[in-house]
CSV table of C-alpha atoms in Angstrom, one decimal:
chain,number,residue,atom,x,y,z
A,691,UNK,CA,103.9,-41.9,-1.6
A,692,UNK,CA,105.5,-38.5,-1.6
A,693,UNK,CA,109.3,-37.9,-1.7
A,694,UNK,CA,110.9,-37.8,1.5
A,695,UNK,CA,114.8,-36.0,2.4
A,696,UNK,CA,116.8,-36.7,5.9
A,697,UNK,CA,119.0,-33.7,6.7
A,698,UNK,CA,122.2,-34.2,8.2
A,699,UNK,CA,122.8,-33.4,12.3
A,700,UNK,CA,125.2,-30.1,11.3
A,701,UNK,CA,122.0,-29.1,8.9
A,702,UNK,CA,119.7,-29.3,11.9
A,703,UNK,CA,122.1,-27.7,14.3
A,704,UNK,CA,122.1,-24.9,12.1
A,705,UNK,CA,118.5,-24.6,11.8
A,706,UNK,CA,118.3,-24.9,15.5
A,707,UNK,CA,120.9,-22.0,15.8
A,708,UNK,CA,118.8,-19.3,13.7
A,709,UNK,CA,115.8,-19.9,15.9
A,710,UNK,CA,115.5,-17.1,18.5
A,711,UNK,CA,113.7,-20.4,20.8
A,712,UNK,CA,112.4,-23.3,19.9
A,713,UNK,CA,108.7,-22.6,20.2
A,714,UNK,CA,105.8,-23.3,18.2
A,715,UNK,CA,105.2,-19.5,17.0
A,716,UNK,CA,109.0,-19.5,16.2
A,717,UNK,CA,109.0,-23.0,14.5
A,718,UNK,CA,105.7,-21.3,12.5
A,719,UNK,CA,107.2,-17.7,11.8
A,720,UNK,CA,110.8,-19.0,10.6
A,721,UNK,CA,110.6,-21.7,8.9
A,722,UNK,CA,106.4,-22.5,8.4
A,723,UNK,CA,106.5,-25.8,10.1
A,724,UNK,CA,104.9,-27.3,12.9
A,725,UNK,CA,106.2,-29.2,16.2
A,726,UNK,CA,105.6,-32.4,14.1
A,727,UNK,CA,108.1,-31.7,11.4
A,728,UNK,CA,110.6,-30.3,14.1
A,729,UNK,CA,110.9,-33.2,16.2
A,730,UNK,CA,111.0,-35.0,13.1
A,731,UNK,CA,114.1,-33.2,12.0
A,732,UNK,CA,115.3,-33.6,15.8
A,733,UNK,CA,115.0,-37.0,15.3
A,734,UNK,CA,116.7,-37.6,12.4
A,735,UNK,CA,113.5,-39.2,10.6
A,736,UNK,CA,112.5,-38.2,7.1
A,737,UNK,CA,109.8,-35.2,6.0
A,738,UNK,CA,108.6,-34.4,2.9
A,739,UNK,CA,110.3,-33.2,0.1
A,740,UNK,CA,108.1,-30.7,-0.4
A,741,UNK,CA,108.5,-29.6,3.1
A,742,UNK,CA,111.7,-29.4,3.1
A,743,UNK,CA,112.0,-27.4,0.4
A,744,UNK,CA,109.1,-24.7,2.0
A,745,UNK,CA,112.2,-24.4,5.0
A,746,UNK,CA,114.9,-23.4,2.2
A,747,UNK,CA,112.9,-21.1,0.4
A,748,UNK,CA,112.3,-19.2,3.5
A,749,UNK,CA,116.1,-19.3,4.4
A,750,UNK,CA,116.5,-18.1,1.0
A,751,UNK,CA,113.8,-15.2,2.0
A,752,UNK,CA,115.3,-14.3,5.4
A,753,UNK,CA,118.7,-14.4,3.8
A,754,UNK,CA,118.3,-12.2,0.7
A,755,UNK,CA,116.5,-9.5,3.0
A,756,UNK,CA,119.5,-9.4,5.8
């Protein structure tokens, strides 16, 4: 079974803040994920590690180029 994370409810906020709406094209074009994974994170229920990881590295991305 593959490695699952929970992120905290200040982590998600955050997330939440950066998104200009929380749409589907947004969802895709910021972080790479799909409606699933971001009621998931809503939630508070676990993703993949792997996933998560894919939402950092684009943080990382978006943050190195501002």
């Amino acid at each position: 079974m593959a490695e699952t994370v929970i992120i905290s409810r200040e982590r998600f906020q955050t997330l939440k803040a950066a998104l200009p709406a929380v749409t589907r094209e947004h969802l895709t074009s910021v972080y790479g994920i799909s409606e699933t994974t971001w009621t998931k994170l809503r939630r508070g229920e676990p993703i993949k590690l792997n996933t998560w990881q894919r939402i950092q590295a684009r943080i990382a991305r978006v943050g190195s180029r501002a």
